[in-house]
Amino acid sequence: MRASIQSVVLPVAGLGTRFLPATKAIPKEMLPVLDKPLIQLAVEEAHKAGIKQVVLVTSASKRAIEDHFDVNFELEATLEQRGKLAMLDAVKTTLPNGMTLAVVRQPKALGLGHAVLCAQPIVGNQPFAVMLPDDFIDDTQGGCLADMVALYNQEQAYSLAVEEVPRDKTDKYGVVSLNEEGRIVAMVEKPKPEVAPSTLAVVGRYVLPGAIFEALTEVKPGAGGEIQLTDGIASLLASEHFRPHRFKGVRYDCGSKLGYLQANVALGLRDTEVGQSFAAWLKTQ
Ligand code: G1P
């Protein structure tokens, strides 16, 4: 039996230029879907997967994320005094019970692969998970990462979450090709539609071997001149098996305005407090 998945790496050092000016002074991962920031939705999904340690890979100007998971003494004391106990609980459990948070800085924006490599001193040479909080996966049954960790626990299989995308969108994703047994045999970052090996795209959930760190130290700048996680994984495909995980639920690309709006509508419609009136109002639009 291999080691269990204890850590999730959340690379959050990016600038979030697509949401400027909203993200001038707050990190894009702090944008809320309904009443929870994207980063918290990711941490909650990791918690459901049984993960104990959250490793944030941050940059300057991302302090709000650390503060969100820390104690806010004044706020907690005020809520307690006013008897707002449900709210107090929500504030106290932004980092779910039993989870710890570690923070490491990515000194330069050299790419997703480089960001993941920055977490090596904390994760060690262990299998671990990576989540990209921009990709919000709404799965009311369980959770995408929980299913991937279960697959790892049962079959020792590393995996990448995937979904079909239109061919004209392949240049926004890492794209995989599979062999007859369904194993990933090739992976390329942001291929143009005419050269993409398939239309099966990787979305932001990965269960990876510790060996990825060594591989990432060897990777040369790839698409966009960046050290790509995709290239690190591609270099391991001959020695390690990676499975595509076709997740349940719906993935919203909350790094785009359309996906972000759709996620808010989906959660808004299900909200016990405002869902019905929101649905009624939406019909009038
Ligand atoms: C990153 C990865 C890419 C993956 C995508 C999923 O790209 O590099 O392989 O398909 O996330 O959202 P980014 O969206 O950061 O450009």
mmCIF file of C-alpha atoms and ligand atoms in Angstrom:
data_model
loop_
_atom_site.group_PDB
_atom_site.id
_atom_site.type_symbol
_atom_site.label_atom_id
_atom_site.label_comp_id
_atom_site.label_asym_id
_atom_site.label_seq_id
_atom_site.Cartn_x
_atom_site.Cartn_y
_atom_site.Cartn_z
ATOM 1 C CA MET A 1 0.000 0.000 0.000
ATOM 2 C CA ARG A 2 1.376 3.368 -0.990
ATOM 3 C CA ALA A 3 1.280 6.433 1.271
ATOM 4 C CA SER A 4 -2.108 8.145 1.541
ATOM 5 C CA ILE A 5 -2.894 11.579 0.089
ATOM 6 C CA GLN A 6 -2.359 14.030 2.960
ATOM 7 C CA SER A 7 -1.753 17.339 1.186
ATOM 8 C CA VAL A 8 -3.410 19.497 -1.411
ATOM 9 C CA VAL A 9 -1.445 22.212 -3.178
ATOM 10 C CA LEU A 10 -3.426 25.301 -4.170
ATOM 11 C CA PRO A 11 -1.459 27.519 -6.539
ATOM 12 C CA VAL A 12 -2.851 31.006 -5.991
ATOM 13 C CA ALA A 13 -0.022 33.285 -7.030
ATOM 14 C CA GLY A 14 -1.601 34.450 -10.328
ATOM 15 C CA LEU A 15 -2.617 38.072 -10.938
ATOM 16 C CA GLY A 16 -6.237 37.543 -11.989
ATOM 17 C CA THR A 17 -6.119 40.119 -14.763
ATOM 18 C CA ARG A 18 -9.387 38.885 -16.310
ATOM 19 C CA PHE A 19 -11.351 40.324 -13.392
ATOM 20 C CA LEU A 20 -9.672 43.707 -13.124
ATOM 21 C CA PRO A 21 -10.474 46.122 -11.607
ATOM 22 C CA ALA A 22 -12.260 43.824 -9.077
ATOM 23 C CA THR A 23 -8.989 42.011 -8.405
ATOM 24 C CA LYS A 24 -6.801 45.086 -8.044
ATOM 25 C CA ALA A 25 -6.651 44.842 -4.249
ATOM 26 C CA ILE A 26 -8.170 41.400 -3.573
ATOM 27 C CA PRO A 27 -6.971 38.062 -4.921
ATOM 28 C CA LYS A 28 -9.201 36.498 -7.595
ATOM 29 C CA GLU A 29 -9.507 33.410 -5.379
ATOM 30 C CA MET A 30 -11.373 35.589 -2.863
ATOM 31 C CA LEU A 31 -14.188 36.348 -5.314
ATOM 32 C CA PRO A 32 -17.325 34.759 -3.839
ATOM 33 C CA VAL A 33 -19.673 32.289 -5.418
ATOM 34 C CA LEU A 34 -22.794 33.291 -3.493
ATOM 35 C CA ASP A 35 -21.308 33.660 0.009
ATOM 36 C CA LYS A 36 -18.084 31.662 -0.095
ATOM 37 C CA PRO A 37 -14.858 32.655 -1.801
ATOM 38 C CA LEU A 38 -13.579 30.302 -4.504
ATOM 39 C CA ILE A 39 -10.624 29.346 -2.337
ATOM 40 C CA GLN A 40 -12.939 28.175 0.439
ATOM 41 C CA LEU A 41 -14.988 26.054 -1.955
ATOM 42 C CA ALA A 42 -11.732 24.368 -2.995
ATOM 43 C CA VAL A 43 -10.650 23.774 0.614
ATOM 44 C CA GLU A 44 -14.073 22.291 1.442
ATOM 45 C CA GLU A 45 -13.797 19.911 -1.508
ATOM 46 C CA ALA A 46 -10.346 18.859 -0.263
ATOM 47 C CA HIS A 47 -11.776 18.321 3.227
ATOM 48 C CA LYS A 48 -14.448 16.012 1.794
ATOM 49 C CA ALA A 49 -11.596 14.063 0.192
ATOM 50 C CA GLY A 50 -10.047 13.477 3.636
ATOM 51 C CA ILE A 51 -7.083 15.748 3.002
ATOM 52 C CA LYS A 52 -5.420 17.141 6.114
ATOM 53 C CA GLN A 53 -2.957 19.742 4.916
ATOM 54 C CA VAL A 54 -3.590 22.710 2.641
ATOM 55 C CA VAL A 55 -0.499 24.195 1.016
ATOM 56 C CA LEU A 56 -1.069 27.635 -0.480
ATOM 57 C CA VAL A 57 1.465 28.775 -3.050
ATOM 58 C CA THR A 58 1.047 32.527 -2.928
ATOM 59 C CA SER A 59 2.678 35.775 -3.955
ATOM 60 C CA ALA A 60 2.769 39.280 -2.514
ATOM 61 C CA SER A 61 -0.706 40.875 -2.351
ATOM 62 C CA LYS A 62 -2.426 37.590 -1.478
ATOM 63 C CA ARG A 63 -2.567 38.192 2.273
ATOM 64 C CA ALA A 64 -6.373 38.240 2.271
ATOM 65 C CA ILE A 65 -6.372 34.498 1.543
ATOM 66 C CA GLU A 66 -4.273 33.710 4.608
ATOM 67 C CA ASP A 67 -6.420 36.026 6.724
ATOM 68 C CA HIS A 68 -9.567 34.291 5.498
ATOM 69 C CA PHE A 69 -8.396 30.998 7.033
ATOM 70 C CA ASP A 70 -7.030 32.587 10.209
ATOM 71 C CA VAL A 71 -8.729 33.592 13.462
ATOM 72 C CA ASN A 72 -10.457 36.996 13.369
ATOM 73 C CA PHE A 73 -10.636 37.667 17.075
ATOM 74 C CA GLU A 74 -12.578 40.928 16.969
ATOM 75 C CA LEU A 75 -15.210 39.611 14.557
ATOM 76 C CA GLU A 76 -15.633 36.378 16.516
ATOM 77 C CA ALA A 77 -15.989 38.224 19.843
ATOM 78 C CA THR A 78 -18.615 40.558 18.345
ATOM 79 C CA LEU A 79 -20.651 37.721 16.809
ATOM 80 C CA GLU A 80 -20.531 35.833 20.115
ATOM 81 C CA GLN A 81 -21.672 38.885 22.063
ATOM 82 C CA ARG A 82 -24.607 39.348 19.695
ATOM 83 C CA GLY A 83 -25.556 35.680 19.882
ATOM 84 C CA LYS A 84 -25.069 35.152 16.138
ATOM 85 C CA LEU A 85 -23.923 31.598 16.630
ATOM 86 C CA ALA A 86 -24.481 30.180 13.132
ATOM 87 C CA MET A 87 -22.486 33.047 11.665
ATOM 88 C CA LEU A 88 -19.813 32.590 14.318
ATOM 89 C CA ASP A 89 -19.492 28.947 13.348
ATOM 90 C CA ALA A 90 -19.243 29.842 9.648
ATOM 91 C CA VAL A 91 -16.459 32.314 10.419
ATOM 92 C CA LYS A 92 -14.562 29.905 12.679
ATOM 93 C CA THR A 93 -14.645 26.971 10.262
ATOM 94 C CA THR A 94 -13.426 28.619 7.059
ATOM 95 C CA LEU A 95 -10.554 26.192 7.577
ATOM 96 C CA PRO A 96 -12.476 22.995 8.397
ATOM 97 C CA ASN A 97 -11.722 21.284 11.714
ATOM 98 C CA GLY A 98 -8.768 18.934 11.497
ATOM 99 C CA MET A 99 -7.099 20.742 8.594
ATOM 100 C CA THR A 100 -3.857 22.689 8.782
ATOM 101 C CA LEU A 101 -2.638 25.424 6.472
ATOM 102 C CA ALA A 102 0.889 26.034 5.258
ATOM 103 C CA VAL A 103 1.916 28.932 3.062
ATOM 104 C CA VAL A 104 4.840 29.125 0.679
ATOM 105 C CA ARG A 105 5.707 31.986 -1.628
ATOM 106 C CA GLN A 106 6.287 31.667 -5.337
ATOM 107 C CA PRO A 107 8.916 34.392 -5.784
ATOM 108 C CA LYS A 108 8.402 34.766 -9.547
ATOM 109 C CA ALA A 109 5.422 33.950 -11.787
ATOM 110 C CA LEU A 110 7.230 31.259 -13.785
ATOM 111 C CA GLY A 111 4.193 29.051 -14.437
ATOM 112 C CA LEU A 112 1.923 26.446 -12.850
ATOM 113 C CA GLY A 113 4.624 23.754 -12.816
ATOM 114 C CA HIS A 114 6.982 26.099 -11.008
ATOM 115 C CA ALA A 115 4.248 27.006 -8.504
ATOM 116 C CA VAL A 116 3.698 23.325 -7.693
ATOM 117 C CA LEU A 117 7.454 22.814 -7.349
ATOM 118 C CA CYS A 118 7.535 25.589 -4.715
ATOM 119 C CA ALA A 119 5.430 23.303 -2.465
ATOM 120 C CA GLN A 120 7.993 20.487 -2.473
ATOM 121 C CA PRO A 121 9.662 21.395 0.873
ATOM 122 C CA ILE A 122 6.263 21.121 2.596
ATOM 123 C CA VAL A 123 4.747 18.160 0.735
ATOM 124 C CA GLY A 124 7.946 16.070 0.678
ATOM 125 C CA ASN A 125 8.386 13.153 -1.683
ATOM 126 C CA GLN A 126 4.795 11.944 -1.164
ATOM 127 C CA PRO A 127 1.798 11.553 -3.444
ATOM 128 C CA PHE A 128 -0.412 14.633 -3.176
ATOM 129 C CA ALA A 129 -3.263 16.520 -4.821
ATOM 130 C CA VAL A 130 -3.352 19.788 -6.742
ATOM 131 C CA MET A 131 -6.492 21.888 -7.140
ATOM 132 C CA LEU A 132 -6.913 25.014 -9.229
ATOM 133 C CA PRO A 133 -9.556 27.056 -7.373
ATOM 134 C CA ASP A 134 -10.657 28.807 -10.606
ATOM 135 C CA ASP A 135 -12.195 25.504 -11.629
ATOM 136 C CA PHE A 136 -15.189 25.187 -9.330
ATOM 137 C CA ILE A 137 -16.706 21.703 -9.593
ATOM 138 C CA ASP A 138 -20.243 21.639 -8.298
ATOM 139 C CA ASP A 139 -20.982 18.066 -7.262
ATOM 140 C CA THR A 140 -23.793 17.815 -4.749
ATOM 141 C CA GLN A 141 -23.334 14.036 -4.374
ATOM 142 C CA GLY A 142 -19.728 13.803 -3.225
ATOM 143 C CA GLY A 143 -16.799 15.644 -4.666
ATOM 144 C CA CYS A 144 -14.455 15.371 -7.613
ATOM 145 C CA LEU A 145 -11.322 15.187 -5.482
ATOM 146 C CA ALA A 146 -12.916 12.698 -3.057
ATOM 147 C CA ASP A 147 -13.571 10.374 -6.010
ATOM 148 C CA MET A 148 -9.997 10.772 -7.247
ATOM 149 C CA VAL A 149 -8.546 10.085 -3.787
ATOM 150 C CA ALA A 150 -10.826 7.023 -3.488
ATOM 151 C CA LEU A 151 -9.486 5.792 -6.832
ATOM 152 C CA TYR A 152 -5.959 6.252 -5.527
ATOM 153 C CA ASN A 153 -6.742 4.434 -2.258
ATOM 154 C CA GLN A 154 -8.427 1.512 -4.020
ATOM 155 C CA GLU A 155 -6.200 1.066 -7.037
ATOM 156 C CA GLN A 156 -3.105 3.183 -6.330
ATOM 157 C CA ALA A 157 -3.949 5.121 -9.503
ATOM 158 C CA TYR A 158 -2.813 8.669 -10.115
ATOM 159 C CA SER A 159 -5.376 10.679 -12.009
ATOM 160 C CA LEU A 160 -6.261 13.941 -13.718
ATOM 161 C CA ALA A 161 -9.804 15.300 -13.924
ATOM 162 C CA VAL A 162 -10.873 15.641 -17.557
ATOM 163 C CA GLU A 163 -13.822 16.739 -19.639
ATOM 164 C CA GLU A 164 -14.637 17.024 -23.326
ATOM 165 C CA VAL A 165 -14.306 20.559 -24.702
ATOM 166 C CA PRO A 166 -15.196 21.979 -28.133
ATOM 167 C CA ARG A 167 -12.263 21.608 -30.540
ATOM 168 C CA ASP A 168 -11.922 25.375 -30.918
ATOM 169 C CA LYS A 169 -11.145 25.603 -27.184
ATOM 170 C CA THR A 170 -8.230 23.144 -26.957
ATOM 171 C CA ASP A 171 -5.736 26.006 -26.799
ATOM 172 C CA LYS A 172 -7.048 26.940 -23.354
ATOM 173 C CA TYR A 173 -6.252 23.589 -21.735
ATOM 174 C CA GLY A 174 -3.862 20.730 -21.213
ATOM 175 C CA VAL A 175 -5.130 18.051 -23.632
ATOM 176 C CA VAL A 176 -4.578 14.304 -23.193
ATOM 177 C CA SER A 177 -4.696 11.282 -25.443
ATOM 178 C CA LEU A 178 -5.546 7.814 -24.206
ATOM 179 C CA ASN A 179 -4.526 4.306 -25.247
ATOM 180 C CA GLU A 180 -6.964 1.400 -25.678
ATOM 181 C CA GLU A 181 -6.907 0.609 -21.951
ATOM 182 C CA GLY A 182 -7.900 4.186 -21.205
ATOM 183 C CA ARG A 183 -4.517 5.190 -19.784
ATOM 184 C CA ILE A 184 -3.122 8.644 -20.529
ATOM 185 C CA VAL A 185 -0.259 8.227 -23.010
ATOM 186 C CA ALA A 186 0.319 11.803 -24.147
ATOM 187 C CA MET A 187 -0.388 15.242 -22.822
ATOM 188 C CA VAL A 188 0.175 18.623 -24.383
ATOM 189 C CA GLU A 189 -0.375 22.132 -23.038
ATOM 190 C CA LYS A 190 -2.684 24.466 -24.943
ATOM 191 C CA PRO A 191 -2.442 22.860 -28.405
ATOM 192 C CA LYS A 192 -3.996 24.676 -31.358
ATOM 193 C CA PRO A 193 -7.239 22.968 -32.477
ATOM 194 C CA GLU A 194 -5.642 21.636 -35.687
ATOM 195 C CA VAL A 195 -2.869 19.785 -33.817
ATOM 196 C CA ALA A 196 -4.674 18.825 -30.587
ATOM 197 C CA PRO A 197 -4.375 15.056 -30.006
ATOM 198 C CA SER A 198 -8.009 14.922 -28.826
ATOM 199 C CA THR A 199 -10.667 17.149 -27.286
ATOM 200 C CA LEU A 200 -10.285 15.669 -23.807
ATOM 201 C CA ALA A 201 -9.105 18.536 -21.603
ATOM 202 C CA VAL A 202 -7.607 18.507 -18.133
ATOM 203 C CA VAL A 203 -9.440 20.581 -15.553
ATOM 204 C CA GLY A 204 -7.977 21.695 -12.257
ATOM 205 C CA ARG A 205 -7.806 18.510 -10.165
ATOM 206 C CA TYR A 206 -4.764 16.247 -10.057
ATOM 207 C CA VAL A 207 -3.590 13.327 -7.879
ATOM 208 C CA LEU A 208 0.137 13.118 -8.482
ATOM 209 C CA PRO A 209 3.164 11.084 -7.384
ATOM 210 C CA GLY A 210 5.971 12.721 -5.387
ATOM 211 C CA ALA A 211 8.174 12.051 -8.431
ATOM 212 C CA ILE A 212 6.541 15.030 -10.155
ATOM 213 C CA PHE A 213 8.823 17.370 -8.188
ATOM 214 C CA GLU A 214 11.986 15.835 -9.621
ATOM 215 C CA ALA A 215 10.389 15.895 -13.067
ATOM 216 C CA LEU A 216 9.506 19.590 -12.722
ATOM 217 C CA THR A 217 13.100 20.513 -11.928
ATOM 218 C CA GLU A 218 14.004 19.151 -15.400
ATOM 219 C CA VAL A 219 11.191 20.843 -17.338
ATOM 220 C CA LYS A 220 12.151 23.660 -19.710
ATOM 221 C CA PRO A 221 9.809 26.605 -20.312
ATOM 222 C CA GLY A 222 6.956 25.461 -22.588
ATOM 223 C CA ALA A 223 3.644 27.026 -23.696
ATOM 224 C CA GLY A 224 3.603 30.753 -22.953
ATOM 225 C CA GLY A 225 7.280 30.577 -21.925
ATOM 226 C CA GLU A 226 6.226 29.047 -18.580
ATOM 227 C CA ILE A 227 7.247 25.957 -16.602
ATOM 228 C CA GLN A 228 4.133 23.870 -17.229
ATOM 229 C CA LEU A 229 2.735 21.216 -14.891
ATOM 230 C CA THR A 230 1.516 19.453 -18.030
ATOM 231 C CA ASP A 231 5.099 19.029 -19.287
ATOM 232 C CA GLY A 232 6.186 17.602 -15.917
ATOM 233 C CA ILE A 233 3.356 15.053 -16.000
ATOM 234 C CA ALA A 234 4.056 14.258 -19.670
ATOM 235 C CA SER A 235 7.644 13.347 -18.773
ATOM 236 C CA LEU A 236 6.362 10.785 -16.240
ATOM 237 C CA LEU A 237 3.860 9.051 -18.519
ATOM 238 C CA ALA A 238 6.304 6.307 -19.511
ATOM 239 C CA SER A 239 7.095 5.348 -15.908
ATOM 240 C CA GLU A 240 3.823 6.061 -14.048
ATOM 241 C CA HIS A 241 0.203 5.303 -14.912
ATOM 242 C CA PHE A 242 -2.199 8.243 -14.969
ATOM 243 C CA ARG A 243 -5.933 7.800 -15.401
ATOM 244 C CA PRO A 244 -8.382 10.330 -16.770
ATOM 245 C CA HIS A 245 -11.137 11.000 -14.251
ATOM 246 C CA ARG A 246 -14.448 11.986 -15.846
ATOM 247 C CA PHE A 247 -15.951 13.695 -12.852
ATOM 248 C CA LYS A 248 -19.578 13.931 -11.779
ATOM 249 C CA GLY A 249 -21.309 17.280 -11.444
ATOM 250 C CA VAL A 250 -20.669 20.485 -13.347
ATOM 251 C CA ARG A 251 -17.432 22.387 -13.697
ATOM 252 C CA TYR A 252 -17.564 26.169 -13.887
ATOM 253 C CA ASP A 253 -14.560 28.056 -15.203
ATOM 254 C CA CYS A 254 -14.616 30.802 -12.602
ATOM 255 C CA GLY A 255 -11.519 32.321 -14.170
ATOM 256 C CA SER A 256 -13.886 33.602 -16.878
ATOM 257 C CA LYS A 257 -16.768 36.032 -16.420
ATOM 258 C CA LEU A 258 -19.301 33.695 -18.020
ATOM 259 C CA GLY A 259 -18.346 30.684 -15.891
ATOM 260 C CA TYR A 260 -18.255 32.808 -12.757
ATOM 261 C CA LEU A 261 -21.748 34.178 -13.426
ATOM 262 C CA GLN A 262 -23.088 30.697 -14.186
ATOM 263 C CA ALA A 263 -21.675 29.339 -10.911
ATOM 264 C CA ASN A 264 -23.360 32.138 -8.980
ATOM 265 C CA VAL A 265 -26.685 31.472 -10.683
ATOM 266 C CA ALA A 266 -26.449 27.716 -10.043
ATOM 267 C CA LEU A 267 -25.729 28.149 -6.338
ATOM 268 C CA GLY A 268 -28.111 31.093 -6.015
ATOM 269 C CA LEU A 269 -31.010 29.009 -7.353
ATOM 270 C CA ARG A 270 -30.327 26.299 -4.760
ATOM 271 C CA ASP A 271 -29.939 28.687 -1.846
ATOM 272 C CA THR A 272 -32.535 28.051 0.871
ATOM 273 C CA GLU A 273 -32.813 31.721 1.745
ATOM 274 C CA VAL A 274 -33.016 33.441 -1.654
ATOM 275 C CA GLY A 275 -33.341 30.585 -4.184
ATOM 276 C CA GLN A 276 -37.094 30.857 -4.826
ATOM 277 C CA SER A 277 -37.241 34.615 -5.167
ATOM 278 C CA PHE A 278 -34.087 34.561 -7.292
ATOM 279 C CA ALA A 279 -35.675 31.984 -9.641
ATOM 280 C CA ALA A 280 -38.844 34.075 -9.906
ATOM 281 C CA TRP A 281 -36.825 37.200 -10.675
ATOM 282 C CA LEU A 282 -34.656 35.402 -13.244
ATOM 283 C CA LYS A 283 -37.794 34.394 -15.190
ATOM 284 C CA THR A 284 -38.687 38.060 -15.561
ATOM 285 C CA GLN A 285 -35.344 38.911 -17.179
HETATM 286 C C1 G1P B 1 -4.121 25.331 -16.336
HETATM 287 C C2 G1P B 1 -3.305 24.148 -16.861
HETATM 288 C C3 G1P B 1 -4.049 23.439 -17.979
HETATM 289 C C4 G1P B 1 -5.438 23.030 -17.504
HETATM 290 C C5 G1P B 1 -6.188 24.264 -16.976
HETATM 291 C C6 G1P B 1 -7.516 23.844 -16.343
HETATM 292 O O1 G1P B 1 -4.164 26.315 -17.346
HETATM 293 O O2 G1P B 1 -2.036 24.605 -17.297
HETATM 294 O O3 G1P B 1 -3.334 22.292 -18.392
HETATM 295 O O4 G1P B 1 -6.147 22.428 -18.561
HETATM 296 O O5 G1P B 1 -5.424 24.947 -15.956
HETATM 297 O O6 G1P B 1 -8.242 24.949 -15.910
HETATM 298 P P1 G1P B 1 -4.584 27.849 -17.021
HETATM 299 O O7 G1P B 1 -6.078 27.861 -16.965
HETATM 300 O O8 G1P B 1 -3.946 28.193 -15.716
HETATM 301 O O9 G1P B 1 -4.034 28.647 -18.166
#
